[in-house]
Coordinates of C-alpha atoms in Angstrom, one line a residue:
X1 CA 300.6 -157.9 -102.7
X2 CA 300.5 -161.6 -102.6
X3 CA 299.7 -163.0 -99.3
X4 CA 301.5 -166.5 -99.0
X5 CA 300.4 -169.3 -96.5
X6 CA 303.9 -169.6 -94.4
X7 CA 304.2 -173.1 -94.7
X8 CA 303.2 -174.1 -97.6
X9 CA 304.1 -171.0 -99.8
X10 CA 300.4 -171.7 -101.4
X11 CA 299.2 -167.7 -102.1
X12 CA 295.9 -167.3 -100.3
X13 CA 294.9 -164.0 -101.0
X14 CA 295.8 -161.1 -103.4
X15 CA 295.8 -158.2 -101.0
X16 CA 296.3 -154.4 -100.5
X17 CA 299.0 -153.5 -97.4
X18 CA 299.1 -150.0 -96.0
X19 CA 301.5 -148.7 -93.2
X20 CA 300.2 -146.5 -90.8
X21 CA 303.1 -144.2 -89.5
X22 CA 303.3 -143.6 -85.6
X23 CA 301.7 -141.3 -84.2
X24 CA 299.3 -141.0 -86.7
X25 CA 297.6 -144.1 -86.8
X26 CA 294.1 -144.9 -84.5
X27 CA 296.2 -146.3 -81.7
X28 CA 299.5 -143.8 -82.1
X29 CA 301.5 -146.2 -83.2
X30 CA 302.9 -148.3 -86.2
X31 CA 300.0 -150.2 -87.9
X32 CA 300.0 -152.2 -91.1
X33 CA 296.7 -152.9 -92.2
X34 CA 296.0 -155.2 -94.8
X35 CA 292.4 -155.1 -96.8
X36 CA 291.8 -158.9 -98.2
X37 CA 288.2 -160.3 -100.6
X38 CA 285.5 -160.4 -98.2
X39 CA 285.6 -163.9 -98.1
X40 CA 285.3 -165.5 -94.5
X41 CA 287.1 -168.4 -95.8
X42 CA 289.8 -165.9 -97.2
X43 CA 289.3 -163.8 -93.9
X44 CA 290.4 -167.0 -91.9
X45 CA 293.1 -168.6 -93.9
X46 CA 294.9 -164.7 -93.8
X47 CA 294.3 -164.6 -90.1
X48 CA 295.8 -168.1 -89.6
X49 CA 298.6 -167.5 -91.7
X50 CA 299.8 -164.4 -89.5
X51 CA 299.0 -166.3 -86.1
X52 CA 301.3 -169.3 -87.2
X53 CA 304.1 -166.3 -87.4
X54 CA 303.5 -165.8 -83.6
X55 CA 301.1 -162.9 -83.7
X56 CA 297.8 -162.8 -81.5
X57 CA 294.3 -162.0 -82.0
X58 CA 293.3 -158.5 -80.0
X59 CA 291.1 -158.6 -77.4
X60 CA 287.8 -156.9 -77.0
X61 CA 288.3 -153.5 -77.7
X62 CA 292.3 -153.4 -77.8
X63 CA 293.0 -150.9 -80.7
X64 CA 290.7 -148.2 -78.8
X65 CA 292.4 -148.9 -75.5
X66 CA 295.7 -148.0 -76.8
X67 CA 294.6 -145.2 -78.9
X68 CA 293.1 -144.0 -75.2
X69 CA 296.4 -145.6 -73.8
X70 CA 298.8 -143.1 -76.0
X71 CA 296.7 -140.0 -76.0
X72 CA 294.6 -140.3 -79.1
X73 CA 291.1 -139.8 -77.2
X74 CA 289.2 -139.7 -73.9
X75 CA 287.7 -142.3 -72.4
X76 CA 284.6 -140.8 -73.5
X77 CA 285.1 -141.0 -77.3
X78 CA 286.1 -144.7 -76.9
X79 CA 282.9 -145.3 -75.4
X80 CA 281.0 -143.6 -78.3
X81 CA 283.0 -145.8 -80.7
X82 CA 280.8 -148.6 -79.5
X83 CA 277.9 -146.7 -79.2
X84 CA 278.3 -145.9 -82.4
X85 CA 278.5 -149.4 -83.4
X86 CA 276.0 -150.3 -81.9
X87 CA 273.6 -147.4 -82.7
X88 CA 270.5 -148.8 -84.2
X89 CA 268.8 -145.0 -85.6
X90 CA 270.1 -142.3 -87.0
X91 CA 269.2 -140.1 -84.2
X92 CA 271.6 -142.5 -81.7
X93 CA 274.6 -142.3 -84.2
X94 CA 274.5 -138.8 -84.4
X95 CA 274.6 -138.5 -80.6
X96 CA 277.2 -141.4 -80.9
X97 CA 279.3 -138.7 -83.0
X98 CA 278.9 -136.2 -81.5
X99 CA 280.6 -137.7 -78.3
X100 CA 283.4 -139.4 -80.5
X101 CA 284.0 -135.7 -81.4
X102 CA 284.7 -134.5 -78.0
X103 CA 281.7 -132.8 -77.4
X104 CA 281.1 -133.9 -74.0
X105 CA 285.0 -133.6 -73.1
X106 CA 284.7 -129.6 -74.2
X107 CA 281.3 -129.6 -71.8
X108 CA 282.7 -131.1 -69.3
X109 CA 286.1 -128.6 -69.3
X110 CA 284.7 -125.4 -68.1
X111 CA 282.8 -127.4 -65.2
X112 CA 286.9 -128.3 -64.0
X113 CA 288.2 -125.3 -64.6
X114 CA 285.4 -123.3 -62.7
X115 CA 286.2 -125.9 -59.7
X116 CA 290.1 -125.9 -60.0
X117 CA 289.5 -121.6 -59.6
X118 CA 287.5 -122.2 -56.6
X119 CA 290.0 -124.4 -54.7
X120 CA 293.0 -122.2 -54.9
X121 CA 291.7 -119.4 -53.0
X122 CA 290.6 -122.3 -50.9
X123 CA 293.8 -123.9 -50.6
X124 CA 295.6 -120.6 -49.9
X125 CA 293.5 -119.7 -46.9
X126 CA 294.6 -123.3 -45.7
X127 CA 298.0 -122.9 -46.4
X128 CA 298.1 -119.8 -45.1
X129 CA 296.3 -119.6 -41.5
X130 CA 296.6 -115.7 -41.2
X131 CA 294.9 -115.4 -44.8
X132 CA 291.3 -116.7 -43.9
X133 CA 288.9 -116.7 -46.9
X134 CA 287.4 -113.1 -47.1
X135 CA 283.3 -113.1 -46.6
X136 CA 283.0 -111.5 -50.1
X137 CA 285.2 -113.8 -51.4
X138 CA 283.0 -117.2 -49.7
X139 CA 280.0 -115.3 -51.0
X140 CA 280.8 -115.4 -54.2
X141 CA 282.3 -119.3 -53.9
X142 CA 278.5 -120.3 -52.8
X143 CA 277.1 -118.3 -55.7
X144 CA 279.5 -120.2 -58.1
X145 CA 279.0 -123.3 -56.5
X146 CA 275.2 -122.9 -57.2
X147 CA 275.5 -122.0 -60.8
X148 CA 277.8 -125.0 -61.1
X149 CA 275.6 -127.5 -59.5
X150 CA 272.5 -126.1 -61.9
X151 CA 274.6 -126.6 -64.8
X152 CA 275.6 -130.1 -64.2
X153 CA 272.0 -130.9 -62.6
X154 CA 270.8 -130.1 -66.4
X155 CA 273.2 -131.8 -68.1
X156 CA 272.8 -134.9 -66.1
X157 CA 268.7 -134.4 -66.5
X158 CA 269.2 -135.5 -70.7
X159 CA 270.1 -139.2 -69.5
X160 CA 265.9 -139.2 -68.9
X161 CA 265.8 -139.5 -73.1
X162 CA 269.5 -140.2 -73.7
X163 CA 269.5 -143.5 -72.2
X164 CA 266.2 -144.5 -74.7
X165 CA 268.0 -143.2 -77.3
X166 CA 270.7 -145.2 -77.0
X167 CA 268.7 -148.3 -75.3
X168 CA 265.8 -148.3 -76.8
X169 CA 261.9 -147.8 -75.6
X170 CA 260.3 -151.2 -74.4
X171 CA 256.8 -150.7 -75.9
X172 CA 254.4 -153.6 -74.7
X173 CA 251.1 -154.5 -76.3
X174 CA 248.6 -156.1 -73.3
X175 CA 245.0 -156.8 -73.2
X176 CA 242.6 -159.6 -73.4
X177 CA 242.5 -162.9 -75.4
X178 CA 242.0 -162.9 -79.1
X179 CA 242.2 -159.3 -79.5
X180 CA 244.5 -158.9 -81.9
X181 CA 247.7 -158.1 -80.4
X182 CA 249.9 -160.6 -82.5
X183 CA 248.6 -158.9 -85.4
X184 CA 249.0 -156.1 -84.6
X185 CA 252.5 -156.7 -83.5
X186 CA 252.9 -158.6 -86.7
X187 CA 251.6 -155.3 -88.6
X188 CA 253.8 -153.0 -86.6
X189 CA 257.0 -154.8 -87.6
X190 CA 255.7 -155.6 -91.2
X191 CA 255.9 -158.8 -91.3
X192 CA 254.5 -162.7 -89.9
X193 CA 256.7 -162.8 -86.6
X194 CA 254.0 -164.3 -84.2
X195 CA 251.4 -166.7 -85.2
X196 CA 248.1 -166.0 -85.4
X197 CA 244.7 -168.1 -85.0
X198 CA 241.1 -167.5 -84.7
X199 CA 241.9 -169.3 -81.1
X200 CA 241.9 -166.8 -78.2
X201 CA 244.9 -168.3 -76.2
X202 CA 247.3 -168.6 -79.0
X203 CA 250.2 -166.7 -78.0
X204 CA 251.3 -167.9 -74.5
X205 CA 254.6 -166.7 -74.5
X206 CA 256.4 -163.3 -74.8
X207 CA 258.0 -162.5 -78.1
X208 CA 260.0 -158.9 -78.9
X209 CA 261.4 -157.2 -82.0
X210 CA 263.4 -154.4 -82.4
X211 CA 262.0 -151.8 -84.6
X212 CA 262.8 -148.2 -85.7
X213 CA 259.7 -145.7 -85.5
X214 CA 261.1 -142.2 -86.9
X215 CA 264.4 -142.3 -85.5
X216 CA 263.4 -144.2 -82.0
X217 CA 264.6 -147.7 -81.5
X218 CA 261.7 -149.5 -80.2
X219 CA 261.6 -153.0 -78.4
X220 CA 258.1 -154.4 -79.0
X221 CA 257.0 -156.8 -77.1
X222 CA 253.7 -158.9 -77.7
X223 CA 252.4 -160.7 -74.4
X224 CA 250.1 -163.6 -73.9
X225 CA 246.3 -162.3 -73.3
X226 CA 245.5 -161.5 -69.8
X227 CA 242.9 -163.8 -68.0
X228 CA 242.8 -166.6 -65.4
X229 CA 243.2 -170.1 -66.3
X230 CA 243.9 -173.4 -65.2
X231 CA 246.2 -174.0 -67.8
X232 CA 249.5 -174.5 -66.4
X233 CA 251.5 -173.0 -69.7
X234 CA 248.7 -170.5 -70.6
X235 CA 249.4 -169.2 -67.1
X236 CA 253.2 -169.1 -66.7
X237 CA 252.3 -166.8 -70.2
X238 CA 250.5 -164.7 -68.3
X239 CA 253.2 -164.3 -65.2
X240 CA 255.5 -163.2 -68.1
X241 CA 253.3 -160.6 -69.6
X242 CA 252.9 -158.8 -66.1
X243 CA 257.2 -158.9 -65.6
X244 CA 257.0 -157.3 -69.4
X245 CA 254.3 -154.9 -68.3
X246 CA 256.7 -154.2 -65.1
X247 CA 259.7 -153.4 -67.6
X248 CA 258.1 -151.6 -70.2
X249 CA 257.7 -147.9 -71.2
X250 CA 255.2 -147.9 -72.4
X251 CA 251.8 -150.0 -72.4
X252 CA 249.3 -150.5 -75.6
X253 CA 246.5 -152.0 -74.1
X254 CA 244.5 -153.8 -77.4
X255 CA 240.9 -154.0 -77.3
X256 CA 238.5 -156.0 -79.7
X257 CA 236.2 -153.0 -80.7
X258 CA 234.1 -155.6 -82.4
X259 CA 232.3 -156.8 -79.3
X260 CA 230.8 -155.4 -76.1
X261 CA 233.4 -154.5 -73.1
X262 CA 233.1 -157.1 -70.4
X263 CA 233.6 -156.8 -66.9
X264 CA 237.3 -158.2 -67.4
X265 CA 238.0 -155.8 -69.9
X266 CA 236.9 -152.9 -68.0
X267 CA 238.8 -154.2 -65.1
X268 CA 241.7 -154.4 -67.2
X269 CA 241.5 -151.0 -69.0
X270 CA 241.2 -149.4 -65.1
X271 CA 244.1 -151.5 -63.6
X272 CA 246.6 -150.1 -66.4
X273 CA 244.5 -146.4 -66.4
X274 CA 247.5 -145.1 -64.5
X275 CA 250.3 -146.1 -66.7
X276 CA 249.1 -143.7 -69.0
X277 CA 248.8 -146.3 -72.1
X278 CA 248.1 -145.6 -75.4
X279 CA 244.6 -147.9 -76.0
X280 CA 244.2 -149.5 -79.3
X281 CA 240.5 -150.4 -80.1
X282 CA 240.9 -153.0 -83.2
X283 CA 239.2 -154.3 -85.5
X284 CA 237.8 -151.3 -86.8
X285 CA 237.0 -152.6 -90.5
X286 CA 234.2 -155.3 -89.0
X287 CA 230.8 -153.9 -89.5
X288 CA 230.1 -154.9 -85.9
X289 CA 232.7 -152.3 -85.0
X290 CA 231.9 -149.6 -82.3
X291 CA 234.0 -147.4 -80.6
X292 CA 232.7 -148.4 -77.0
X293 CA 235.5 -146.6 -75.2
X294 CA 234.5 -142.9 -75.6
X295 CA 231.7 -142.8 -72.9
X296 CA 234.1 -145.0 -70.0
X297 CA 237.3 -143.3 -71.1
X298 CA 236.8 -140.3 -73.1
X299 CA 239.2 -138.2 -71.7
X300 CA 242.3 -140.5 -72.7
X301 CA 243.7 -138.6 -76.1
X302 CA 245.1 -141.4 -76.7
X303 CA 242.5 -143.4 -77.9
X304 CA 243.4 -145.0 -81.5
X305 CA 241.0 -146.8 -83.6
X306 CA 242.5 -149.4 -85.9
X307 CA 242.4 -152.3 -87.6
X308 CA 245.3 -154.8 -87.8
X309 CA 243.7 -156.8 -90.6
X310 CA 244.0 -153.8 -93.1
X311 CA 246.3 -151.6 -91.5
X312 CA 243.7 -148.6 -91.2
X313 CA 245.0 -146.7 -88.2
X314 CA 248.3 -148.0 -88.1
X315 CA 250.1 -144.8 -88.8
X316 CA 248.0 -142.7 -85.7
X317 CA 248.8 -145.8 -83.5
X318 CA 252.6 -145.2 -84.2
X319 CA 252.5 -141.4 -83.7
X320 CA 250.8 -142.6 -80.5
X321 CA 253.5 -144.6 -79.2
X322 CA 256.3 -141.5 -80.4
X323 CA 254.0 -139.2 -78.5
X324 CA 255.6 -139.4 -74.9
X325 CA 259.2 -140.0 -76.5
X326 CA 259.0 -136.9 -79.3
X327 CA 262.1 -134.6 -77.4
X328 CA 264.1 -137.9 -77.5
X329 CA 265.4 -137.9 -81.2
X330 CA 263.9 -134.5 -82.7
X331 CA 266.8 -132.9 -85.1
X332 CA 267.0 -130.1 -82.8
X333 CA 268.0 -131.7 -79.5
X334 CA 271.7 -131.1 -78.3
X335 CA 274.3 -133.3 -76.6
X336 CA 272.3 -135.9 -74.5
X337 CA 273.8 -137.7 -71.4
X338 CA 273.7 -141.7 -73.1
X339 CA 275.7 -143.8 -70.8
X340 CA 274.6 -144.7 -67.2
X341 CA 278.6 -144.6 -66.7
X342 CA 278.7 -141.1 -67.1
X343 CA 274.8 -140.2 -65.3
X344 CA 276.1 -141.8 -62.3
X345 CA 279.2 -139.8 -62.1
X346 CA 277.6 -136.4 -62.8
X347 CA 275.5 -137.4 -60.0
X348 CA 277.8 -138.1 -57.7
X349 CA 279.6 -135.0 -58.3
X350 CA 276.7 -133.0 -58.0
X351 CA 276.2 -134.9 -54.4
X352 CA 279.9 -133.6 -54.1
X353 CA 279.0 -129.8 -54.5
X354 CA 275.8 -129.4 -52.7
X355 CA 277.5 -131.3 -49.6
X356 CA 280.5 -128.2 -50.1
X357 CA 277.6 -125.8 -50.4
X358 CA 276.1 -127.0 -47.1
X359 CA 279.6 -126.7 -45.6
X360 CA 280.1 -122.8 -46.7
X361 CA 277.2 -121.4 -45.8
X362 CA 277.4 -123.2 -41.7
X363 CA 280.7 -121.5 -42.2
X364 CA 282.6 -125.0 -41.7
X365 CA 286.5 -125.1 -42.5
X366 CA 287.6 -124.6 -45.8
X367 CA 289.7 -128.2 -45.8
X368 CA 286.1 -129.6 -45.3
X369 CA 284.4 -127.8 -48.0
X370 CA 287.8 -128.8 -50.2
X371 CA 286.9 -132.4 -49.8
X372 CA 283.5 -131.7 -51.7
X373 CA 285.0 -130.0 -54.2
X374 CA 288.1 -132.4 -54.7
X375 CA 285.3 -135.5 -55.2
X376 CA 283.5 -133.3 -57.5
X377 CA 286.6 -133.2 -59.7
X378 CA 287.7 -136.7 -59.5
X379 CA 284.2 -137.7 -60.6
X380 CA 284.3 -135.5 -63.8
X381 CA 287.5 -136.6 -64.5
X382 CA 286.2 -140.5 -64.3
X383 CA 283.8 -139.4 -67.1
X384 CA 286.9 -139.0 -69.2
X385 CA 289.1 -141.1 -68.0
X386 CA 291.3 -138.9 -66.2
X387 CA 291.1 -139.9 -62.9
X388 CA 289.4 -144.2 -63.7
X389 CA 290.8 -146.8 -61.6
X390 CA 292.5 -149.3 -64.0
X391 CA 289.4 -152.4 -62.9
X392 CA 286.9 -150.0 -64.3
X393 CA 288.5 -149.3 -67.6
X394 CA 289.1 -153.2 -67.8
X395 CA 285.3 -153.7 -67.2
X396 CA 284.3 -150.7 -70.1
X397 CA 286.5 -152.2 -72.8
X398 CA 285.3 -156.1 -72.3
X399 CA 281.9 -154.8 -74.0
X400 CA 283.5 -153.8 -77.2
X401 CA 283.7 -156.0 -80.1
X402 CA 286.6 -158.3 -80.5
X403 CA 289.9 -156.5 -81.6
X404 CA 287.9 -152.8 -82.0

């Protein structure tokens, strides 16, 4: 179909229409979509054409709002829409799916229906003074109560690797002066990102990358060498690299194997001992090379020699790094907890239930135990938008991407 600029009559684009019937469109209702040349320049002349006939450009997130709006999904698959989106691994996109599939809904159900069950009885014996909740019967309320809690205790316990699944691991290499960090941050990613010199000094600012290491989005981060200075740049450098140390995962302290430890890199390698970093002793392909480490810190596994210049070593270093993160994105992991959103409300709710359980067993009244359980549902319902205040849904679609 020829696609005509309204007032000129000039065509503009040669393109294919298709109507989407209500309800069986993404939003539920009647949608005409119309697929142009990937052009920007044709992309823009379409789009003002159709805006000069008194249409609008959607807002951030519109189309899945409404297809929440009329039915079409949970607020939980609209938020793995832009998860998926945004995934940056495979392993985050098939957790993204599996969410836009419903998988967390169909978890979440049986949690509400074992609640609803428990507050009948419960609202009976308040309804119904004469008809006080049976002891056999409360026993078995606490015992359901505490399988209930366990199972949304574990579920809520994945958000440990979900969230650095779906955010990323901040890996951040630290250590002296000229010892090879921004080449070995320039080998990691595979390519010249941070300038390097034979001047120790050269880096005095922080500088991160996104990278994929076997399924695991990485943030790596290479720092300004650690030492004092009168500088007055070298050392705001410095200030950054411990707020980057602060935020990060995980620390790779670099060390030049190629001369003798000082007392500032043994001071070092002891302050950041109880991070549990993964040490990198470079430089291995100098003939000066020794690995000086073993007698001082021996017991750390983690103890990779390579060399940045050839890249021997490079491949231990990044099983290294994947070492504390390796239940994060193996094949076999289930549905993981991803969204802070949703960690928060499974632990309010478990809050919810253990305050109920507290009630029951001092044998308090069962509309005080109700108001436990009653929280504990409106907060699983917020996970899928059953019970969310109208501000909140407001604030989770103004992170989608314009018109998704």
């Amino acid at each position: 179909m020829k696609i005509r600029d309204p007032n000129t009559s000039a065509v503009v684009d040669q393109a294919l229409i298709t109507h989407f019937k209500a309800p069986h469109s993404f939003t539920g209702e009647d949608v005409v979509e119309i697929s142009c040349h990937g052009s920007p320049v044709i992309l823009r002349l379409v789009i003002d054409s159709i805006l000069r006939l008194d249409a609008r450009v959607a807002s951030a997130g519109e189309f899945t709002l409404r297809a929440l709006s009329n039915g079409k999904m949970d607020l939980s698959q609209a938020e793995a829409i832009r998860d998926l989106i945004n995934a940056q691994t495979d392993a985050a996109a098939r957790q993204a799916v599996r969410q836009l599939s419903g998988e967390l809904s169909l978890r979440l159900q049986p949690f509400k229906d074992k609640l609803v069950a428990l507050i009948v009885p419960l609202e009976s014996a308040v309804e119904f003074v004469e008809d006080d909740l049976p002891q056999t019967e409360a026993q078995e309320t606490g015992e359901t109560l505490e399988k209930l809690v366990s199972e949304i205790r574990v579920l809520a316990s994945t958000f440990s690797h979900g969230h650095l699944l779906r955010e990323g691991v901040k890996v951040t290499l630290v250590g002296p002066p000229n010892s090879g960090k921004s080449s070995l941050f320039n080998r990691l990613l595979n390519t010249d990102r941070a300038i390097v010199t034979e001047i120790a000094g050269t880096t005095r600012d922080t500088l991160s990358e996104h990278i994929n290491l076997s399924g695991l989005p990485v943030m790596l981060t290479d720092t300004a060498g650690m030492r004092e200075s009168t500088d007055l740049i070298e050392s705001i450098g410095v200030e950054r690299t411990q707020r980057a140390m602060a935020e990060a995962d995980l620390l790779v302290v670099v060390v030049d194997g190629a001369v003798d430890l000082g007392c500032e890199d043994r001071h070092f390698l002891n302050w950041t001992n109880e991070s549990s970093p993964v040490i990198a002793l470079n430089k291995s392909d100098l003939p000066m090379f020794r690995d000086r480490l073993t007698s001082e810190f021996g017991g750390n596994p983690r103890i990779v020699q390579v060399s940045a210049r050839t890249g021997a070593g490079v491949d231990e270093l990044r099983d290294a790094i994947l070492t504390p993160f390796a239940a994060v994105n193996g094949n076999e992991v289930g549905l993981l907890i991803t969204d802070a959103r949703h960690y928060d409300l499974l632990r309010r709710a478990e809050v919810e239930l253990e305050s109920a359980q507290r009630l029951l067993r001092e044998g308090a009244s069962e509309e005080l135990v109700l108001v436990g359980l009653y929280g504990a549902l409106r907060f699983l319902g917020e996970v899928t938008g059953e019970t969310t205040a109208d501000d909140v849904l407001t604030e989770i679609f103004s992170t989608f991407c314009i018109g998704k």
